[in-house]
XYZ file of C-alpha atoms in Angstrom:
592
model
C 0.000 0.000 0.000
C 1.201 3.477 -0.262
C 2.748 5.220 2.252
C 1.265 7.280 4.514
C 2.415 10.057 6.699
C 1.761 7.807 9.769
C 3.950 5.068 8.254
C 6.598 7.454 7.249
C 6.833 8.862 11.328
C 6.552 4.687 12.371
C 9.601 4.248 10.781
C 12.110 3.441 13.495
C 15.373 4.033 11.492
C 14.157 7.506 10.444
C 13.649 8.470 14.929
C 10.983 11.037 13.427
C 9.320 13.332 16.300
C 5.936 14.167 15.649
C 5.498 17.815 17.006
C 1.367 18.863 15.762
C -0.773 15.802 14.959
C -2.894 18.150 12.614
C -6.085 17.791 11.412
C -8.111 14.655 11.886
C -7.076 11.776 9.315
C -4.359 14.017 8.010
C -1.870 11.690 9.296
C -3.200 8.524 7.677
C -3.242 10.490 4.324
C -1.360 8.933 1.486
C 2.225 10.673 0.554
C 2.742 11.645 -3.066
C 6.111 12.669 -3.087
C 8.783 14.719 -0.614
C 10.821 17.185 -1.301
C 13.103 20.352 0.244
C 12.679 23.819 -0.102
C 13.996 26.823 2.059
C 11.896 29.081 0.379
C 9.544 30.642 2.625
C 7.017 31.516 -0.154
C 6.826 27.674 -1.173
C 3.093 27.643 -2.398
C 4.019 28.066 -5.832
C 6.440 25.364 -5.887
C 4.626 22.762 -3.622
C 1.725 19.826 -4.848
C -0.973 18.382 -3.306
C -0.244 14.925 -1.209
C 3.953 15.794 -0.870
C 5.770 16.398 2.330
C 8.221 19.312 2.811
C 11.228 19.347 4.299
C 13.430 22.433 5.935
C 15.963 22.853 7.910
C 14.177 26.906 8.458
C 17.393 28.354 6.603
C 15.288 31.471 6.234
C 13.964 31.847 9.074
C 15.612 33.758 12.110
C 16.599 32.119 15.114
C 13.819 32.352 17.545
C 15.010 33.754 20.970
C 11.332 35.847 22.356
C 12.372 38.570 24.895
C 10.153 40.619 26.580
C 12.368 43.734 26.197
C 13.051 43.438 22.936
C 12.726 46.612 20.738
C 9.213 47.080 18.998
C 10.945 47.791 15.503
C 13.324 44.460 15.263
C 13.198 43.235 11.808
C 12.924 39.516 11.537
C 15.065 38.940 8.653
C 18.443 39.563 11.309
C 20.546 36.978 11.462
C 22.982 38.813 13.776
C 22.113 36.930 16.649
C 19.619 39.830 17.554
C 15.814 39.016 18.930
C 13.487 39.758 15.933
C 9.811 41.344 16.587
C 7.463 38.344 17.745
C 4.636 39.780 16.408
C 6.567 40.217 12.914
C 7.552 36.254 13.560
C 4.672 34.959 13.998
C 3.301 36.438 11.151
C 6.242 34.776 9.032
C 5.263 31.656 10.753
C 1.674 32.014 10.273
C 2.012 33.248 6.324
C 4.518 30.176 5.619
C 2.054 27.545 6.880
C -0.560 28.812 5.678
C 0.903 28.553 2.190
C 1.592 25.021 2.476
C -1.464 24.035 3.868
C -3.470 25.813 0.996
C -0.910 24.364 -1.336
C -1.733 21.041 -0.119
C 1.139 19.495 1.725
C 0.216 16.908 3.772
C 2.779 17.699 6.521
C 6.189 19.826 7.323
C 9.362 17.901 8.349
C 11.786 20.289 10.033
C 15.258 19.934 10.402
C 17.010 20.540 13.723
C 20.621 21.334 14.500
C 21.244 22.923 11.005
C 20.057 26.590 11.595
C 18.069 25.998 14.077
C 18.250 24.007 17.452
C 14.722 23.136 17.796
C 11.474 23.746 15.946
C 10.742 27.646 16.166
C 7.599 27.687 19.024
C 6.242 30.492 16.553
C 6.037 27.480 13.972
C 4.397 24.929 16.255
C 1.745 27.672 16.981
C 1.183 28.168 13.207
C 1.107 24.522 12.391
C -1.155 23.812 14.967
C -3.858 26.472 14.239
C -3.894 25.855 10.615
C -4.015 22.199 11.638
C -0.619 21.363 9.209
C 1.061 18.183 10.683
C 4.779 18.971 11.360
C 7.371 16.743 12.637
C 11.048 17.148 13.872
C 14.105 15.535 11.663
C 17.277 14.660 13.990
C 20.632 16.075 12.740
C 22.288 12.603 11.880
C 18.683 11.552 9.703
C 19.734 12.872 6.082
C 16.775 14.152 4.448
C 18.123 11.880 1.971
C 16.806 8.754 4.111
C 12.989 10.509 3.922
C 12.858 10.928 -0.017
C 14.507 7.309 -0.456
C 11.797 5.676 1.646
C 8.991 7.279 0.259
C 10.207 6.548 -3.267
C 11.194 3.306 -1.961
C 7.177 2.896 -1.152
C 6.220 4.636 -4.581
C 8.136 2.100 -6.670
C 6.886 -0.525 -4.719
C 3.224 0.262 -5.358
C 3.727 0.938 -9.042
C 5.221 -2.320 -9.297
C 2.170 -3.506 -7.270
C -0.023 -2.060 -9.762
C 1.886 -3.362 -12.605
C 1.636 -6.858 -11.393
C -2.059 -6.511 -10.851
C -2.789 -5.159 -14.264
C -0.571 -7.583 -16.147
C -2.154 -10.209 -13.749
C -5.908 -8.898 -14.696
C -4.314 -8.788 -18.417
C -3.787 -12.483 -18.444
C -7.117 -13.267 -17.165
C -8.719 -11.113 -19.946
C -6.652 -12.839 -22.461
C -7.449 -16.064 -21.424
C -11.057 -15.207 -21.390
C -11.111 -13.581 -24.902
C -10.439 -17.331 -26.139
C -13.789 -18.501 -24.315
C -16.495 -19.776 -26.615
C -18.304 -16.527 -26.001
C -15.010 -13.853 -25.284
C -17.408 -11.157 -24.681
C -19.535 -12.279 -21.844
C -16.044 -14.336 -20.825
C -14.165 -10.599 -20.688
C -17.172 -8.784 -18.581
C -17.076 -11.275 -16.206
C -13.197 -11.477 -15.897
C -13.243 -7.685 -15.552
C -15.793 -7.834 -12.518
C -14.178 -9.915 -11.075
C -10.417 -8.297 -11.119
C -12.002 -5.015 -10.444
C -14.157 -6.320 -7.451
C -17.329 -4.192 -8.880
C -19.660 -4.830 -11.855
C -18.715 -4.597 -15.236
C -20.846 -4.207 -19.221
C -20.396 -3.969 -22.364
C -22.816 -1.674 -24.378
C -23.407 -1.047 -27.673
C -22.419 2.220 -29.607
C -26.048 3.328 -29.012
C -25.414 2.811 -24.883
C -27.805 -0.513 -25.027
C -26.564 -3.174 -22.652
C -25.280 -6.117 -24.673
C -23.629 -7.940 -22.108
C -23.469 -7.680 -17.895
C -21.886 -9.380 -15.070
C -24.566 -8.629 -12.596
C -28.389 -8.312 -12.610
C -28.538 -5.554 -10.631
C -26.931 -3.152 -12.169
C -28.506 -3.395 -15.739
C -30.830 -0.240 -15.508
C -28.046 1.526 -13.881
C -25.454 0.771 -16.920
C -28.218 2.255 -19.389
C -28.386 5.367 -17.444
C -24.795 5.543 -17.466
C -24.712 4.870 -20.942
C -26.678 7.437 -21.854
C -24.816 10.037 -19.195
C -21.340 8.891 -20.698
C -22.163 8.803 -24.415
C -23.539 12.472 -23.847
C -20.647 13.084 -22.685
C -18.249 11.920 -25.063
C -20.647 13.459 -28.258
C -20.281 16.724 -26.431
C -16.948 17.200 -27.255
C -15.101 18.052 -30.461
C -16.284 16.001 -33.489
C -13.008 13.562 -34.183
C -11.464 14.242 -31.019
C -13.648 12.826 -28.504
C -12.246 10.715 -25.877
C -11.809 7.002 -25.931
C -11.708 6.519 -22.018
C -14.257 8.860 -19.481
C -14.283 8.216 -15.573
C -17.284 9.302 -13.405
C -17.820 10.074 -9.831
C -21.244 9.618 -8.877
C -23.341 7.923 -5.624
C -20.312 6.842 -3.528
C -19.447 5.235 -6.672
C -16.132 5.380 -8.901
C -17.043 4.968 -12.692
C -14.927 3.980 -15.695
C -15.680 3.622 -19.382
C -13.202 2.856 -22.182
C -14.596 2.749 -25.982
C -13.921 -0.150 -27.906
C -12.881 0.118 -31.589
C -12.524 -2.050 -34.659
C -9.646 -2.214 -37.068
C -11.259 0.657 -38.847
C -11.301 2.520 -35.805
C -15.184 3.052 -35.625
C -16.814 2.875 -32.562
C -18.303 -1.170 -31.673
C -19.150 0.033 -27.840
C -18.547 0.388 -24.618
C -16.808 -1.219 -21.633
C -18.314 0.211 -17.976
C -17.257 -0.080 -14.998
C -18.205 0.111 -11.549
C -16.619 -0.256 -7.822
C -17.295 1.778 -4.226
C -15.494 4.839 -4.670
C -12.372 4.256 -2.879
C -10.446 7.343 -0.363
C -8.136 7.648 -3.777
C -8.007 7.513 -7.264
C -7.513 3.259 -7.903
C -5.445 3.134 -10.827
C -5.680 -0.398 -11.178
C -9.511 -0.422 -11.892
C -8.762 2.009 -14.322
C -5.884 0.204 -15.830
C -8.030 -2.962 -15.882
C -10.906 -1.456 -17.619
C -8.770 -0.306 -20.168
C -7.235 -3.331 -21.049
C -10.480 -5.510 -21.152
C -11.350 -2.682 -23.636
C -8.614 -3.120 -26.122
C -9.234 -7.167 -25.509
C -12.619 -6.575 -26.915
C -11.242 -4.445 -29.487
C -9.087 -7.046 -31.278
C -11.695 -10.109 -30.527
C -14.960 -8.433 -31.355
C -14.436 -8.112 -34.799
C -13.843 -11.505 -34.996
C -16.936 -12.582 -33.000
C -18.802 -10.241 -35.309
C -18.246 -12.160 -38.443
C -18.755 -15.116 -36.283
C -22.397 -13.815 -34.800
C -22.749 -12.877 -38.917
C -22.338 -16.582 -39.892
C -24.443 -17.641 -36.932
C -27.148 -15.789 -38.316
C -27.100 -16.787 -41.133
C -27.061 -20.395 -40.118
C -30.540 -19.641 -38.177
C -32.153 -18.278 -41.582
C -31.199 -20.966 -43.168
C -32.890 -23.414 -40.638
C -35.681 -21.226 -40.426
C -36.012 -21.519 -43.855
C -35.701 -25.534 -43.698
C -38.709 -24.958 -40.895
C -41.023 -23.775 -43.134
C -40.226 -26.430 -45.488
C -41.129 -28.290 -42.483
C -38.190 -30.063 -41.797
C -38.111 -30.257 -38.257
C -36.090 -32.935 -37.578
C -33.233 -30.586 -39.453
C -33.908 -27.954 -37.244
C -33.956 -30.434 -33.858
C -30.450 -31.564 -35.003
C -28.769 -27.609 -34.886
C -31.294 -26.216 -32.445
C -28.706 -26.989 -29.399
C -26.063 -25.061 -31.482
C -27.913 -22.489 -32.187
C -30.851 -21.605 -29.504
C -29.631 -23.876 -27.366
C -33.225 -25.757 -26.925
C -36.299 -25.718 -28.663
C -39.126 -24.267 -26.963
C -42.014 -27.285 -25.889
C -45.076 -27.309 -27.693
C -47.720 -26.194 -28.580
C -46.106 -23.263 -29.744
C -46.394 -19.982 -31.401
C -44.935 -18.112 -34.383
C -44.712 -14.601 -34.226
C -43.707 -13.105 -37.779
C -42.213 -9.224 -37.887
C -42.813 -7.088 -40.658
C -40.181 -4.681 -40.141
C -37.516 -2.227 -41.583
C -33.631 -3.365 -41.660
C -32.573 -1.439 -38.554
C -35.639 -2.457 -36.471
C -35.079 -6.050 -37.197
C -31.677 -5.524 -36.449
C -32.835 -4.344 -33.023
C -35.314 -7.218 -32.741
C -32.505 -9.504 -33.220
C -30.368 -7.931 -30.998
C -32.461 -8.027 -28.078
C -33.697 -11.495 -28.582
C -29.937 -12.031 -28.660
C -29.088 -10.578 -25.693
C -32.344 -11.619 -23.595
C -31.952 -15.166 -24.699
C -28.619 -15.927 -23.926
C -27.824 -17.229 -27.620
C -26.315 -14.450 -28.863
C -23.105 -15.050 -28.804
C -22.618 -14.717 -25.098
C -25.055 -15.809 -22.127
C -25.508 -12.100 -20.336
C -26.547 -12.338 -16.899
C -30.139 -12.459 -16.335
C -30.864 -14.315 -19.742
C -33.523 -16.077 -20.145
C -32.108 -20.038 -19.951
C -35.336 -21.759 -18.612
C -37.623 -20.694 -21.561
C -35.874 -21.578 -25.166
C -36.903 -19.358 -27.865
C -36.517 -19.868 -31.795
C -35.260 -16.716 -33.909
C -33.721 -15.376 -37.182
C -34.251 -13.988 -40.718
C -36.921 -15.634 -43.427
C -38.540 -14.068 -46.428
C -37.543 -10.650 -45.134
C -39.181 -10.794 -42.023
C -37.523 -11.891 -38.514
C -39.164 -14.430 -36.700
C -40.073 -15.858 -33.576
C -41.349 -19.717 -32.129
C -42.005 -19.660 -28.649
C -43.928 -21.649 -26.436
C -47.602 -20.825 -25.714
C -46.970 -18.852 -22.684
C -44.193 -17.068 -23.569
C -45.945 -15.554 -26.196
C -47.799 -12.070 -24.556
C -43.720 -10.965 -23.624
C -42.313 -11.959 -27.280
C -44.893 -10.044 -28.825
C -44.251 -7.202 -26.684
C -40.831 -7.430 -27.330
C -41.266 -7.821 -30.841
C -43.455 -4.441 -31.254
C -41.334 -2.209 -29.538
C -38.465 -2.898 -31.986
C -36.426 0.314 -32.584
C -36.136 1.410 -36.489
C -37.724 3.210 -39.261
C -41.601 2.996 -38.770
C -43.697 0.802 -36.822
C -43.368 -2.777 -36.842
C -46.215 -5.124 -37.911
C -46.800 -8.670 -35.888
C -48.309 -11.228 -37.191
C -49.324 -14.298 -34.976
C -50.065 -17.860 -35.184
C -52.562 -19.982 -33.648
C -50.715 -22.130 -31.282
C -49.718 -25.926 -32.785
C -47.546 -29.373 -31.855
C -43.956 -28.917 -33.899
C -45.771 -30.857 -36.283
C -47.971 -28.486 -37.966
C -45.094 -25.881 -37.855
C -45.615 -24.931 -41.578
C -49.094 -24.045 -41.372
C -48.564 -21.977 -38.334
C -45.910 -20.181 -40.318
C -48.366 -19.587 -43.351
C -50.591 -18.108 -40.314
C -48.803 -15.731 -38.844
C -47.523 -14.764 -42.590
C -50.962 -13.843 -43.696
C -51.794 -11.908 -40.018
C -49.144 -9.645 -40.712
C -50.410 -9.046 -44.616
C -54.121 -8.208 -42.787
C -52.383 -5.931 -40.212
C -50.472 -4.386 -42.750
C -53.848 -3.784 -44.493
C -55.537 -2.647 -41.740
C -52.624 -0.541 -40.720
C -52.888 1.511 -44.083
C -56.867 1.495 -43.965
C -56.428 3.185 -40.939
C -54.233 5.762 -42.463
C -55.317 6.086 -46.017
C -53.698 9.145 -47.654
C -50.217 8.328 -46.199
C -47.263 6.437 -47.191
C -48.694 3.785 -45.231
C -51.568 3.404 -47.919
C -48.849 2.018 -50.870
C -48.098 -0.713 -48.936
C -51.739 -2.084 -50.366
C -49.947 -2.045 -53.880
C -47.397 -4.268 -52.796
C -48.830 -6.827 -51.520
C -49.586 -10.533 -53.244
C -52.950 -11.906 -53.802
C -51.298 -15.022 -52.882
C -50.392 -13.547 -49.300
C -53.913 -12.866 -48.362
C -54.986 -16.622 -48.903
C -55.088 -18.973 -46.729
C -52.304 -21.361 -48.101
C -54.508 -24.370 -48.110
C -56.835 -23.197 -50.719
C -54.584 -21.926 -53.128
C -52.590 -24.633 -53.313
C -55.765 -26.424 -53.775
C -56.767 -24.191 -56.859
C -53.729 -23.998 -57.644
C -53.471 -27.936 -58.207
C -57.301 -27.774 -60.283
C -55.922 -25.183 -62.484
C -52.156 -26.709 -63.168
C -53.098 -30.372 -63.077
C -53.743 -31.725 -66.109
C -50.071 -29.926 -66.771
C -48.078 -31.398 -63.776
C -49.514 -34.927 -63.635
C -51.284 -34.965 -66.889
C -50.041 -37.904 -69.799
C -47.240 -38.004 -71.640
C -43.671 -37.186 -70.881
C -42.966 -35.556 -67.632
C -39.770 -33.784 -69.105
C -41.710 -32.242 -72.144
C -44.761 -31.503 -69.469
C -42.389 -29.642 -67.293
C -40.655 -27.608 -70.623
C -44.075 -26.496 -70.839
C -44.514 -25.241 -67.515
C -41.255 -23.373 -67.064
C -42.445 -21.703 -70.542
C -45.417 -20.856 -68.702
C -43.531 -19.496 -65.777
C -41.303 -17.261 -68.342
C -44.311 -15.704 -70.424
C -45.929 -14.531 -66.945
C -42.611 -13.268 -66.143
C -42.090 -11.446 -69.574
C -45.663 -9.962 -69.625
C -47.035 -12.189 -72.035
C -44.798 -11.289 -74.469
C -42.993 -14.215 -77.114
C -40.023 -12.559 -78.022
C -38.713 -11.570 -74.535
C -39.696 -14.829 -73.157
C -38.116 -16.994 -76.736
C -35.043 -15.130 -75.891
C -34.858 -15.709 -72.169
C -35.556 -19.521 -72.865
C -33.046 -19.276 -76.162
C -35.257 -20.656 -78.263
C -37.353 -19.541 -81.262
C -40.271 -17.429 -81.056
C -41.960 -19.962 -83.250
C -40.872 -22.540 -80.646
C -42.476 -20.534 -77.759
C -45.857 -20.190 -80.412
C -46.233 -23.803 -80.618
C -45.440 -24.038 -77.087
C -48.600 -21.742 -76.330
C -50.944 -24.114 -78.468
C -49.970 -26.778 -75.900
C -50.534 -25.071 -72.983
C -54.063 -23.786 -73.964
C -54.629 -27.798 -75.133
C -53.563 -29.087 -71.883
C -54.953 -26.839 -69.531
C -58.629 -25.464 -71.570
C -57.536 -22.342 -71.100
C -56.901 -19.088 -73.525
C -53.908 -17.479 -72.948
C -55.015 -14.128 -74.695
C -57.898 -13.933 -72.566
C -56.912 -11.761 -69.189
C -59.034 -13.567 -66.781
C -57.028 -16.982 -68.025
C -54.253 -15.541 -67.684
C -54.668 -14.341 -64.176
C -55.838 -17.582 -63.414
C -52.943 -19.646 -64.528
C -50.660 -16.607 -63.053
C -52.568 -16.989 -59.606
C -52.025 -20.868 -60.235
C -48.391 -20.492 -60.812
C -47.189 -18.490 -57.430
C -48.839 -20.779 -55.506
C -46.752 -23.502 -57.632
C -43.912 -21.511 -56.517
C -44.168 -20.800 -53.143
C -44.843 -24.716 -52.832
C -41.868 -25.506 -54.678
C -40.141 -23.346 -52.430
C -41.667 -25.108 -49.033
C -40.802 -28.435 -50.746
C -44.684 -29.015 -50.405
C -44.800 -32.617 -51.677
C -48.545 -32.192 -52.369
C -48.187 -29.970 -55.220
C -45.165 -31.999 -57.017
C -44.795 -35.275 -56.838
C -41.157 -36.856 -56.991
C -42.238 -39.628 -60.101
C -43.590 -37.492 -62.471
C -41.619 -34.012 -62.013
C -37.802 -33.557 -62.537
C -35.597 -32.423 -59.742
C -36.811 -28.231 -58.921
C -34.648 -25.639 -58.264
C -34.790 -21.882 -57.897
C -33.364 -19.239 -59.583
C -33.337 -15.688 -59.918
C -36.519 -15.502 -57.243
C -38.611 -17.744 -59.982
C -39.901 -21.151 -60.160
C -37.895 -23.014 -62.342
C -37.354 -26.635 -63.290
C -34.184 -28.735 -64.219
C -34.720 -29.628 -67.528
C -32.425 -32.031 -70.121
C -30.685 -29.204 -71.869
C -31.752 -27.578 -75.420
C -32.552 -30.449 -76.963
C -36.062 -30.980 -75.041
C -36.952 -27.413 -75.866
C -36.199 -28.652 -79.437
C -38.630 -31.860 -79.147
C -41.288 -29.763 -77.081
């Protein structure tokens, strides 16, 4: 520990006299450096926390006489009695200046200049409350300054060793599974307080207490104010705050690009001093972060994607795909029956969304303290939309959740009726089309607005219920998909279908996206009507057969088995957004 004035007079090789005690708790004050000065106006040249020692070169020799002349100078040095009154003053003035200066105590030299301690001085000391001790003759002031440097070193080495100790910690923690939660807690736990990590907005992403969450926002907000208060470009990178008997620290953690990916805070009792080590620690376990976190982004990027991907397999309604990776990737799936929850959203909101679920959940990369474990939650991208399975009961707080996302515009929910893990795919063609009727309602509500062009936008296929178009869809497309004759020349005809709804109806664009000739797509045309009784220059056909043919898609899509069957249609596949089937190459467009 460092040194304090107390320890300095303990010393028994030093034989230091203590002459005024001083003020209360002065003596247990810690020293911040010693030094000697003879200068009686040492104010200018003195720093808080230092000791200073004199041997009172400057000031006279103190011999009070009664009969003493009134007009005695008190600079003589011949011997001569000086004017008490005058000497005290000196006295008084040169304490006074140290105390305001903030010197934590006087050391005086005796049998230099001056036998003993002037009693003028002692009287100063003592009113102003300065502590002041005597130095023997044979104690160099030498001995003072090398044991208080002695102590000085010694607790900068301290500190040193503590930091590089709290430095391997974080290190090893950074090469956790989840480094970021691993670096928090590491950092709590060296600092003996509470440590987070926020965002660049001030949201809590990670903590290593419960307690303390709503407190980290609010000093998230405080500290980012704060920083954007300064000069654009040249805003600080680490900000301490004293606030509630509390010591606060908060060190900004950059990417290689040196843009801002958040926050590490800090918190511990605010101790008598400045504790460099919490600092010091804080600001390692930021620059930790700051060479990990990139890393873990691109990792929390592929993760991600990974859940869209096995979201998208759920709708296909593979769910044993998704009960193989859901330990991975959730961590558990949530018991049935449960609910879907789909989010119409903007980019940033869902970005939010995700975030939260993230952090809340435990599965985003790092298991944040107070996450919810006991209640497993399914999440990620699909179609453009971010969604949510939970279990029955968990629902009312996911919703919640889901429509206070934080982006551009209002978010629209759609929910499912609940249903076993079985009937996952219809429950995700429910809570599809809820959001589609919300969205409708949403711009009924505010016709005139932008709101209103979201009408426009929307499918005819989105606003039915899945089961009957795929059922018209199948009466219209039939006799084309499962009718006689060749499966590969039936399909040719189909994807020609696909590419003249695509192409407006039009036999040139679509003969050159299928590279064939126009005649070829002509002919093609004759078939089609043949097969299917329909006329294709007749717009009500044609919005039949178009109807018909995203439902056909979207089940291709889902992998719905009831619109397809595997003997009599080619392997599927899909391309640029469209339906599409593999066919045998040019030649069956030849032979169609």
């Amino acid at each position: 520990m460092s040194l304090t004035v107390s320890d300095l007079l303990s010393r028994k090789e030093l034989r230091l006299h203590l002459v005024v005690e001083g003020l209360p708790g002065y003596l247990d004050r810690k020293v911040v450096w010693v030094h000697q000065s003879e200068l009686l106006k040492s104010r200018e040249f003195s720093e808080p926390g230092e000791i200073l020692l004199t041997t009172g070169l400057n000031l006279p020799h103190w011999r009070q006489s009664p009969t003493a002349p009134a007009q005695a100078d008190p600079e003589r040095k011949d011997g001569g009695a000086p004017d008490p009154a005058a000497y005290r003053r000196m006295c008084r003035d040169y304490v006074q200046g140290m105390f305001e200066a903030g010197v934590l105590a006087c050391g005086f030299g005796v049998g230099v200049e001056h036998d003993a301690v002037p009693k003028p001085l002692i009287d100063a000391a003592r009113q102003e409350g300065l502590p002041l001790f005597e130095v023997p003759l044979d104690v160099p002031f030498q001995s003072i300054v090398r044991a208080v440097s002695r102590s000085l070193a010694e607790d900068e080495h301290r500190l040193m060793r503590t930091t590089y100790a709290a430095q391997r910690r974080l290190i090893s923690a950074a090469k956790d599974e989840y480094p970021l939660h691993s670096v928090i807690l590491r950092t709590a736990e060296s600092i003996g307080g509470w440590a987070a990590f926020l965002g660049p907005d001030g949201y809590v992403a990670d903590i290593s207490h419960i307690a303390p969450r709503a407190q980290a926002e609010q000093l998230g907000v405080e500290m980012l104010a704060q920083r954007n208060s300064g000069h654009e470009g040249n805003a600080p990178r680490t900000m301490f705050l004293l606030k509630d008997g509390y010591d606060y620290c908060a060190s900004e953690v950059r990417g290689a690009d040196q843009s801002a990916h958040g926050f590490v805070l800090a918190g511990i009792r605010a101790p008598e001093e400045t504790d460099m080590a919490f600092r010091s620690i804080v600001i390692v376990a930021a620059e930790i972060l700051s060479a990990c976190l990139p890393q873990r982004e691109a990792m929390d990027k592929r993760q991600r994607h990974m859940r869209a991907v096995m979201l998208r397999a759920l709708a296909l309604g593979h769910v044993d795909i998704l009960r193989d990776m859901a330990a991975d990737l959730w961590g558990a799936l949530p018991q049935g029956p449960v609910c879907v929850i789909c989010v119409s959203a903007s980019q940033n909101a869902r970005d939010d969304l995700y975030r939260r679920l993230s952090t809340q959940t435990g599965y985003g990369g790092s298991p944040t303290a107070g996450a919810r474990q006991t209640s497993p939650v399914v999440f990620g991208d699909y179609d453009d939309r971010l969604w949510i399975i939970c279990s029955r009961q968990d629902l009312p707080a996911y919703r919640k959740l889901a429509g206070a996302a934080d982006g551009d515009g209002l978010p629209v929910v759609g929910v499912s009726r609940p249903c076993l893990w079985e009937h996952i795919v219809g429950a995700v063609d429910q809570a599809r089309i809820d959001v589609r009727v919300r969205t409708l309602r949403r711009a009924a509500d505010v016709v005139g607005s932008d709101s209103a062009g979201y009408i426009g936008d929307l499918s005819q296929v989105d606003i039915v219920e899945p089961e009957v178009a795929e059922t018209y869809a199948l009466g219209v497309l039939a006799p084309l998909i499962r009718g006689r004759g060749q499966s590969q020349t039936r399909m040719t005809l189909l994807q020609t279908l696909r590419a003249l709804m695509e192409t407006s109806m039009n036999v040139a664009a679509c003969a050159e996206r299928m590279r064939v000739h126009r005649h070829t797509i002509e002919n093609r045309m004759d078939r089609i009507e043949q097969i299917l009784g329909v006329d294709l220059g007749d717009v009500r056909d044609v919005s039949r057969v178009w109807f018909a043919l995203e439902t056909l898609k979207r089940g291709a899509v889902r992998g719905d088995a009831s619109l397809l069957s595997a003997r009599s249609v080619p392997r599927m596949q899909q391309g640029r957004g469209v339906f599409s089937v593999a066919s045998g190459g040019r030649g069956a467009d030849r032979h169609a």
